[in-house]
């Protein structure tokens, strides 16, 4: 194990003792917000410190076995036992070191946040809008499978039942961290329902995943920069739709960005949600501009998140999904479209971790 890594792990062991002490104090337990923050850090530190303790135990076993092997008085049975213990301890140490290396990778604080997902139809007309609807269903089913809550913030439906545009709010554990690499161009190859001659068409949609900002970020929006319009909600809703201007559209005048929400019957709540979406888009814009200015920034193994990137192809005749960023091909497209995204997301996460580890080792 490299020295810099061992030094970091020793600090985690020390920090665990500090957190144990803090969690035992009555004043900390009385402040629920502070207690939750410390408890969350304690869970993360325990995970790392626990694995490091196991690594050190394996290391001690390895050293003891080496001494047995070097002892000139050892008989054949003792030597064989020592060799077996060395092999076992070495394998465990290698496995634990790899785990610890992943756990020590720098974390994006946004990974733990809820997220807004924007799905937009692109080239391909009605077929693209239908595919946007399929993507919305795929992500909604995946979210339900992992226990996340999905809320449709706004939607513009197409004539054939798909979506020209849809904005979702997804709430749960590590939502942005799991879905962040879904941003980009999604291409579909299949025979559209409108095709009479059975020809395969290629269409595209774009997906953007934005971390939900802190409430403080939304408050920082200058009211003078906002134009707020109200209108009647479209879609199902009975008499309420016809009588009440509850839907809200907010325009950020300096950038021209627009966010709207018509999900709730309360104009006040729709305004609050639209402000959150707008704040998330502005935050993403600032992030993208900063990244563009950084000459040393590389696109990286899983892409830059540029919405124009073609990140993935869904080939229905072959039942194939291909993620072009990591050369992943899976022949289980029907299951994936039903929300079985675990293998895809795990592969993207693993690829990103491998790239970060390689960068650390190079340094």
CSV table of C-alpha atoms in Angstrom, one decimal:
chain,number,residue,atom,x,y,z
A,1,UNK,CA,0.0,0.0,0.0
A,2,UNK,CA,1.3,3.4,-1.0
A,3,UNK,CA,2.4,5.8,1.8
A,4,UNK,CA,0.0,8.6,1.0
A,5,UNK,CA,-3.0,6.2,1.1
A,6,UNK,CA,-1.9,4.7,4.4
A,7,UNK,CA,-1.6,8.2,5.9
A,8,UNK,CA,-5.2,9.0,4.8
A,9,UNK,CA,-6.5,5.8,6.3
A,10,UNK,CA,-4.7,6.4,9.6
A,11,UNK,CA,-6.6,9.8,9.8
A,12,UNK,CA,-9.9,8.0,9.2
A,13,UNK,CA,-9.1,5.7,12.2
A,14,UNK,CA,-8.4,8.7,14.4
A,15,UNK,CA,-11.5,10.5,13.1
A,16,UNK,CA,-13.7,7.5,14.0
A,17,UNK,CA,-12.7,7.8,17.6
A,18,UNK,CA,-13.5,11.5,17.6
A,19,UNK,CA,-17.0,10.9,16.1
A,20,UNK,CA,-17.7,8.1,18.6
A,21,UNK,CA,-17.0,10.7,21.4
A,22,UNK,CA,-19.2,13.4,19.7
A,23,UNK,CA,-22.1,11.0,19.3
A,24,UNK,CA,-22.0,10.2,23.0
A,25,UNK,CA,-22.4,13.9,24.1
A,26,UNK,CA,-25.8,15.0,25.3
A,27,UNK,CA,-25.6,18.5,23.6
A,28,UNK,CA,-25.0,16.9,20.2
A,29,UNK,CA,-27.9,14.5,20.7
A,30,UNK,CA,-30.1,17.4,21.6
A,31,UNK,CA,-29.4,19.2,18.3
A,32,UNK,CA,-31.0,16.9,15.7
A,33,UNK,CA,-29.6,18.6,12.7
A,34,UNK,CA,-26.0,18.4,14.0
A,35,UNK,CA,-26.6,14.9,15.2
A,36,UNK,CA,-27.7,13.7,11.8
A,37,UNK,CA,-24.7,15.3,10.1
A,38,UNK,CA,-22.3,13.7,12.5
A,39,UNK,CA,-24.1,10.3,12.3
A,40,UNK,CA,-23.9,10.5,8.5
A,41,UNK,CA,-20.2,11.2,8.6
A,42,UNK,CA,-19.8,8.4,11.2
A,43,UNK,CA,-21.4,5.8,8.9
A,44,UNK,CA,-19.0,6.8,6.0
A,45,UNK,CA,-15.9,6.8,8.2
A,46,UNK,CA,-16.9,3.5,9.9
A,47,UNK,CA,-17.0,1.9,6.5
A,48,UNK,CA,-13.5,3.0,5.6
A,49,UNK,CA,-11.9,2.5,9.1
A,50,UNK,CA,-13.5,-0.9,9.4
A,51,UNK,CA,-12.0,-2.1,6.1
A,52,UNK,CA,-8.6,-0.6,7.1
A,53,UNK,CA,-8.7,-2.5,10.4
A,54,UNK,CA,-9.3,-5.7,8.4
A,55,UNK,CA,-6.4,-4.9,6.1
A,56,UNK,CA,-4.1,-4.4,9.1
A,57,UNK,CA,-5.2,-7.7,10.6
A,58,UNK,CA,-4.5,-9.5,7.3
A,59,UNK,CA,-1.1,-7.7,7.2
A,60,UNK,CA,-0.3,-9.0,10.7
A,61,UNK,CA,-1.2,-12.5,9.6
A,62,UNK,CA,1.0,-12.2,6.5
A,63,UNK,CA,4.0,-11.0,8.6
A,64,UNK,CA,3.5,-13.8,11.1
A,65,UNK,CA,3.4,-16.4,8.3
A,66,UNK,CA,6.6,-14.9,6.7
A,67,UNK,CA,8.4,-15.3,10.1
A,68,UNK,CA,7.2,-18.9,10.3
A,69,UNK,CA,8.5,-19.5,6.7
A,70,UNK,CA,11.9,-17.9,7.5
A,71,UNK,CA,12.4,-19.9,10.7
A,72,UNK,CA,15.0,-22.6,10.0
A,73,UNK,CA,13.4,-24.9,12.6
A,74,UNK,CA,10.1,-25.1,10.7
A,75,UNK,CA,9.2,-28.5,9.5
A,76,UNK,CA,7.5,-29.4,6.2
A,77,UNK,CA,3.9,-29.1,7.6
A,78,UNK,CA,4.7,-25.7,9.2
A,79,UNK,CA,6.2,-24.4,5.9
A,80,UNK,CA,3.2,-25.5,3.9
A,81,UNK,CA,0.8,-23.9,6.5
A,82,UNK,CA,2.8,-20.7,6.3
A,83,UNK,CA,2.7,-20.6,2.5
A,84,UNK,CA,-1.0,-21.2,2.5
A,85,UNK,CA,-1.5,-18.4,5.0
A,86,UNK,CA,0.7,-16.0,3.0
A,87,UNK,CA,-1.3,-16.7,-0.2
A,88,UNK,CA,-4.6,-16.2,1.6
A,89,UNK,CA,-3.6,-13.0,3.4
A,90,UNK,CA,-2.1,-11.6,0.2
A,91,UNK,CA,-5.3,-12.1,-1.8
A,92,UNK,CA,-7.4,-10.5,1.0
A,93,UNK,CA,-5.0,-7.6,1.3
A,94,UNK,CA,-5.2,-6.9,-2.5
A,95,UNK,CA,-9.0,-7.1,-2.4
A,96,UNK,CA,-9.2,-4.8,0.6
A,97,UNK,CA,-6.7,-2.3,-0.9
A,98,UNK,CA,-8.8,-2.1,-4.1
A,99,UNK,CA,-11.9,-1.4,-2.0
A,100,UNK,CA,-10.2,1.2,0.1
A,101,UNK,CA,-8.8,2.9,-3.0
A,102,UNK,CA,-12.4,3.2,-4.3
A,103,UNK,CA,-13.7,4.5,-1.0
A,104,UNK,CA,-11.0,7.2,-0.8
A,105,UNK,CA,-11.8,8.6,-4.2
A,106,UNK,CA,-12.9,12.3,-4.1
A,107,UNK,CA,-16.6,12.6,-3.9
A,108,UNK,CA,-18.8,15.1,-5.6
A,109,UNK,CA,-21.0,16.7,-2.9
A,110,UNK,CA,-23.8,16.9,-5.4
A,111,UNK,CA,-23.9,13.0,-5.7
A,112,UNK,CA,-26.1,12.7,-2.6
A,113,UNK,CA,-28.6,15.3,-4.0
A,114,UNK,CA,-32.0,14.7,-5.5
A,115,UNK,CA,-32.1,15.5,-9.2
A,116,UNK,CA,-34.1,17.0,-12.0
A,117,UNK,CA,-34.2,14.9,-15.2
A,118,UNK,CA,-35.1,16.6,-18.5
A,119,UNK,CA,-36.1,14.4,-21.5
A,120,UNK,CA,-36.5,16.1,-24.8
A,121,UNK,CA,-37.4,14.7,-28.2
A,122,UNK,CA,-34.8,15.4,-30.9
A,123,UNK,CA,-34.5,14.4,-34.5
A,124,UNK,CA,-37.2,12.0,-35.7
A,125,UNK,CA,-40.5,13.8,-35.3
A,126,UNK,CA,-43.3,11.7,-33.8
A,127,UNK,CA,-41.0,8.6,-33.3
A,128,UNK,CA,-38.6,10.7,-31.3
A,129,UNK,CA,-41.4,11.9,-29.1
A,130,UNK,CA,-42.6,8.3,-28.6
A,131,UNK,CA,-39.0,7.3,-27.6
A,132,UNK,CA,-38.9,10.1,-25.1
A,133,UNK,CA,-42.0,8.6,-23.6
A,134,UNK,CA,-40.3,5.2,-23.5
A,135,UNK,CA,-37.2,6.7,-21.7
A,136,UNK,CA,-39.5,8.4,-19.2
A,137,UNK,CA,-41.1,5.1,-18.4
A,138,UNK,CA,-37.7,3.3,-18.2
A,139,UNK,CA,-36.3,5.8,-15.7
A,140,UNK,CA,-39.6,5.9,-13.7
A,141,UNK,CA,-39.6,2.1,-13.4
A,142,UNK,CA,-36.0,2.0,-12.3
A,143,UNK,CA,-36.7,4.7,-9.7
A,144,UNK,CA,-39.6,2.7,-8.4
A,145,UNK,CA,-37.4,-0.5,-8.2
A,146,UNK,CA,-34.8,1.2,-6.0
A,147,UNK,CA,-37.3,3.1,-3.8
A,148,UNK,CA,-37.0,6.6,-5.2
A,149,UNK,CA,-39.9,9.0,-5.6
A,150,UNK,CA,-40.6,10.5,-9.0
A,151,UNK,CA,-42.7,13.7,-9.6
A,152,UNK,CA,-43.6,14.9,-13.0
A,153,UNK,CA,-42.9,18.7,-12.9
A,154,UNK,CA,-44.0,19.6,-16.5
A,155,UNK,CA,-44.7,17.8,-19.7
A,156,UNK,CA,-45.5,18.6,-23.3
A,157,UNK,CA,-47.3,15.6,-24.9
A,158,UNK,CA,-47.2,14.7,-28.6
A,159,UNK,CA,-50.2,13.7,-30.7
A,160,UNK,CA,-49.3,10.0,-30.7
A,161,UNK,CA,-48.9,9.7,-26.9
A,162,UNK,CA,-45.2,10.5,-26.4
A,163,UNK,CA,-43.5,13.6,-25.1
A,164,UNK,CA,-41.9,16.5,-26.8
A,165,UNK,CA,-40.4,17.4,-23.5
A,166,UNK,CA,-40.8,16.2,-19.9
A,167,UNK,CA,-39.2,17.3,-16.6
A,168,UNK,CA,-39.0,15.0,-13.6
A,169,UNK,CA,-37.9,15.5,-10.1
A,170,UNK,CA,-36.4,12.3,-8.6
A,171,UNK,CA,-36.0,12.1,-4.8
A,172,UNK,CA,-34.1,9.5,-2.9
A,173,UNK,CA,-30.6,8.3,-1.8
A,174,UNK,CA,-27.7,9.2,-4.1
A,175,UNK,CA,-30.0,10.0,-7.0
A,176,UNK,CA,-27.7,12.4,-8.8
A,177,UNK,CA,-24.7,10.3,-8.2
A,178,UNK,CA,-26.4,7.3,-9.9
A,179,UNK,CA,-28.0,9.1,-12.8
A,180,UNK,CA,-25.5,11.8,-13.6
A,181,UNK,CA,-24.0,9.9,-16.5
A,182,UNK,CA,-27.4,9.6,-18.3
A,183,UNK,CA,-26.9,13.1,-19.6
A,184,UNK,CA,-26.4,13.1,-23.3
A,185,UNK,CA,-27.9,12.0,-26.6
A,186,UNK,CA,-29.8,8.8,-26.7
A,187,UNK,CA,-30.3,7.2,-30.2
A,188,UNK,CA,-33.0,4.7,-31.0
A,189,UNK,CA,-33.1,2.3,-34.0
A,190,UNK,CA,-36.4,0.6,-34.7
A,191,UNK,CA,-39.4,0.3,-37.0
A,192,UNK,CA,-41.7,3.2,-36.0
A,193,UNK,CA,-45.5,2.6,-35.5
A,194,UNK,CA,-46.1,5.0,-38.3
A,195,UNK,CA,-43.9,3.1,-40.8
A,196,UNK,CA,-46.0,1.1,-43.3
A,197,UNK,CA,-43.1,-0.6,-45.1
A,198,UNK,CA,-41.3,-2.1,-42.1
A,199,UNK,CA,-38.1,0.1,-42.5
A,200,UNK,CA,-35.9,0.8,-39.6
A,201,UNK,CA,-35.6,4.5,-38.6
A,202,UNK,CA,-33.1,6.2,-36.4
A,203,UNK,CA,-34.3,8.9,-34.0
A,204,UNK,CA,-32.8,10.7,-31.0
A,205,UNK,CA,-33.7,12.2,-27.7
A,206,UNK,CA,-31.6,14.2,-25.2
A,207,UNK,CA,-31.5,13.6,-21.5
A,208,UNK,CA,-30.1,16.1,-19.0
A,209,UNK,CA,-29.7,15.3,-15.3
A,210,UNK,CA,-29.2,18.2,-13.0
A,211,UNK,CA,-28.6,18.2,-9.2
A,212,UNK,CA,-31.3,19.8,-7.2
A,213,UNK,CA,-29.7,22.9,-5.6
A,214,UNK,CA,-30.0,24.0,-2.0
A,215,UNK,CA,-32.9,26.2,-1.1
A,216,UNK,CA,-30.4,28.9,-0.5
A,217,UNK,CA,-29.4,28.9,-4.1
A,218,UNK,CA,-33.0,29.3,-5.3
A,219,UNK,CA,-33.4,32.3,-2.9
A,220,UNK,CA,-30.4,34.0,-4.4
A,221,UNK,CA,-32.2,34.5,-7.7
A,222,UNK,CA,-32.7,38.2,-8.2
A,223,UNK,CA,-36.5,38.8,-8.5
A,224,UNK,CA,-35.8,41.7,-10.9
A,225,UNK,CA,-34.3,39.2,-13.3
A,226,UNK,CA,-37.5,37.0,-13.3
A,227,UNK,CA,-40.7,37.3,-15.4
A,228,UNK,CA,-43.4,35.2,-13.9
A,229,UNK,CA,-46.4,34.2,-16.0
A,230,UNK,CA,-49.4,32.1,-15.0
A,231,UNK,CA,-51.6,30.1,-17.3
A,232,UNK,CA,-54.2,27.3,-17.2
A,233,UNK,CA,-52.8,23.8,-16.7
A,234,UNK,CA,-53.3,21.4,-19.7
A,235,UNK,CA,-54.2,17.8,-19.5
A,236,UNK,CA,-56.4,15.9,-17.0
A,237,UNK,CA,-57.9,17.9,-14.2
A,238,UNK,CA,-61.6,18.4,-14.8
A,239,UNK,CA,-63.2,21.7,-14.0
A,240,UNK,CA,-60.1,22.9,-12.2
A,241,UNK,CA,-58.1,23.0,-15.4
A,242,UNK,CA,-60.8,25.2,-17.0
A,243,UNK,CA,-61.2,27.7,-14.2
A,244,UNK,CA,-57.8,28.3,-12.5
A,245,UNK,CA,-54.6,29.8,-13.8
A,246,UNK,CA,-52.5,27.6,-11.5
A,247,UNK,CA,-49.6,26.7,-13.9
A,248,UNK,CA,-46.5,28.9,-13.6
A,249,UNK,CA,-43.9,29.8,-16.2
A,250,UNK,CA,-40.7,31.7,-15.0
A,251,UNK,CA,-38.3,33.3,-17.4
A,252,UNK,CA,-34.8,34.3,-16.4
A,253,UNK,CA,-34.5,37.5,-18.4
A,254,UNK,CA,-30.6,37.7,-18.5
A,255,UNK,CA,-30.2,34.2,-20.0
A,256,UNK,CA,-33.6,33.6,-21.6
A,257,UNK,CA,-34.0,30.3,-19.7
A,258,UNK,CA,-37.5,29.2,-19.0
A,259,UNK,CA,-38.9,26.8,-16.4
A,260,UNK,CA,-42.5,25.9,-15.8
A,261,UNK,CA,-44.6,23.7,-13.6
A,262,UNK,CA,-48.2,22.7,-13.9
A,263,UNK,CA,-48.2,19.6,-11.7
A,264,UNK,CA,-49.9,21.0,-8.6
A,265,UNK,CA,-53.3,22.7,-8.2
A,266,UNK,CA,-51.5,25.3,-6.0
A,267,UNK,CA,-50.0,28.2,-7.9
A,268,UNK,CA,-47.7,28.9,-5.0
A,269,UNK,CA,-46.3,25.3,-5.0
A,270,UNK,CA,-45.9,25.3,-8.8
A,271,UNK,CA,-44.0,28.6,-8.5
A,272,UNK,CA,-41.6,27.1,-5.9
A,273,UNK,CA,-41.0,24.0,-8.0
A,274,UNK,CA,-40.4,26.1,-11.2
A,275,UNK,CA,-37.9,28.2,-9.2
A,276,UNK,CA,-36.0,25.0,-8.2
A,277,UNK,CA,-35.8,23.8,-11.8
A,278,UNK,CA,-34.7,27.2,-13.0
A,279,UNK,CA,-32.0,27.4,-10.3
A,280,UNK,CA,-30.8,23.9,-11.2
A,281,UNK,CA,-30.5,24.9,-14.9
A,282,UNK,CA,-28.6,28.1,-14.1
A,283,UNK,CA,-26.3,26.2,-11.8
A,284,UNK,CA,-25.6,23.7,-14.5
A,285,UNK,CA,-24.9,26.5,-17.0
A,286,UNK,CA,-22.3,28.0,-14.7
A,287,UNK,CA,-20.8,24.6,-14.1
A,288,UNK,CA,-20.5,24.0,-17.9
A,289,UNK,CA,-19.0,27.4,-18.6
A,290,UNK,CA,-16.4,26.9,-15.9
A,291,UNK,CA,-15.5,23.5,-17.3
A,292,UNK,CA,-15.2,25.0,-20.8
A,293,UNK,CA,-12.7,27.6,-19.5
A,294,UNK,CA,-10.5,25.0,-17.9
A,295,UNK,CA,-8.0,24.1,-20.6
A,296,UNK,CA,-6.8,21.1,-18.6
A,297,UNK,CA,-10.2,19.5,-18.4
A,298,UNK,CA,-10.5,16.2,-20.3
A,299,UNK,CA,-13.7,14.8,-21.4
A,300,UNK,CA,-13.0,11.6,-19.5
A,301,UNK,CA,-14.1,8.1,-19.8
A,302,UNK,CA,-17.8,8.6,-19.3
A,303,UNK,CA,-18.1,11.8,-21.3
A,304,UNK,CA,-18.5,15.5,-20.4
A,305,UNK,CA,-22.2,15.4,-20.0
A,306,UNK,CA,-22.6,17.6,-23.1
A,307,UNK,CA,-26.1,17.2,-24.2
A,308,UNK,CA,-25.1,16.9,-27.8
A,309,UNK,CA,-23.0,13.8,-27.2
A,310,UNK,CA,-24.3,10.6,-28.6
A,311,UNK,CA,-23.8,8.4,-25.5
A,312,UNK,CA,-26.0,5.4,-26.2
A,313,UNK,CA,-27.8,3.5,-28.9
A,314,UNK,CA,-31.0,1.4,-28.4
A,315,UNK,CA,-31.3,-1.1,-31.3
A,316,UNK,CA,-34.7,-2.8,-31.0
A,317,UNK,CA,-34.4,-5.2,-33.9
A,318,UNK,CA,-31.2,-6.7,-32.3
A,319,UNK,CA,-32.4,-6.3,-28.7
A,320,UNK,CA,-29.2,-4.5,-28.1
A,321,UNK,CA,-28.1,-1.5,-26.0
A,322,UNK,CA,-24.6,0.0,-26.6
A,323,UNK,CA,-23.1,2.6,-24.4
A,324,UNK,CA,-20.4,4.2,-26.7
A,325,UNK,CA,-18.4,5.9,-23.9
A,326,UNK,CA,-17.3,2.6,-22.3
A,327,UNK,CA,-17.9,0.2,-25.2
A,328,UNK,CA,-20.6,-1.7,-23.2
A,329,UNK,CA,-23.0,-3.8,-25.2
A,330,UNK,CA,-25.9,-5.7,-23.6
A,331,UNK,CA,-28.4,-7.9,-25.4
A,332,UNK,CA,-31.2,-7.4,-22.9
A,333,UNK,CA,-32.9,-4.3,-24.3
A,334,UNK,CA,-36.5,-5.4,-23.4
A,335,UNK,CA,-35.5,-5.8,-19.8
A,336,UNK,CA,-33.6,-2.5,-19.8
A,337,UNK,CA,-36.6,-0.6,-21.2
A,338,UNK,CA,-38.7,-2.0,-18.3
A,339,UNK,CA,-36.3,-0.3,-15.9
A,340,UNK,CA,-33.5,-2.9,-15.4
A,341,UNK,CA,-30.7,-0.3,-15.5
A,342,UNK,CA,-28.6,-1.6,-12.7
A,343,UNK,CA,-25.9,-3.3,-14.9
A,344,UNK,CA,-25.6,-0.2,-17.1
A,345,UNK,CA,-25.3,2.2,-14.2
A,346,UNK,CA,-22.9,0.0,-12.3
A,347,UNK,CA,-20.6,-0.3,-15.4
A,348,UNK,CA,-20.5,3.5,-15.8
A,349,UNK,CA,-19.7,4.0,-12.1
A,350,UNK,CA,-16.9,1.4,-12.3
A,351,UNK,CA,-15.4,3.0,-15.4
A,352,UNK,CA,-15.4,6.4,-13.7
A,353,UNK,CA,-13.8,5.0,-10.6
A,354,UNK,CA,-11.1,3.2,-12.6
A,355,UNK,CA,-10.3,6.5,-14.4
A,356,UNK,CA,-10.0,8.4,-11.1
A,357,UNK,CA,-7.8,5.6,-9.6
A,358,UNK,CA,-5.5,5.8,-12.7
A,359,UNK,CA,-5.2,9.5,-12.3
A,360,UNK,CA,-4.3,9.2,-8.6
A,361,UNK,CA,-1.7,6.5,-9.3
A,362,UNK,CA,-0.2,8.7,-12.0
A,363,UNK,CA,0.1,11.6,-9.6
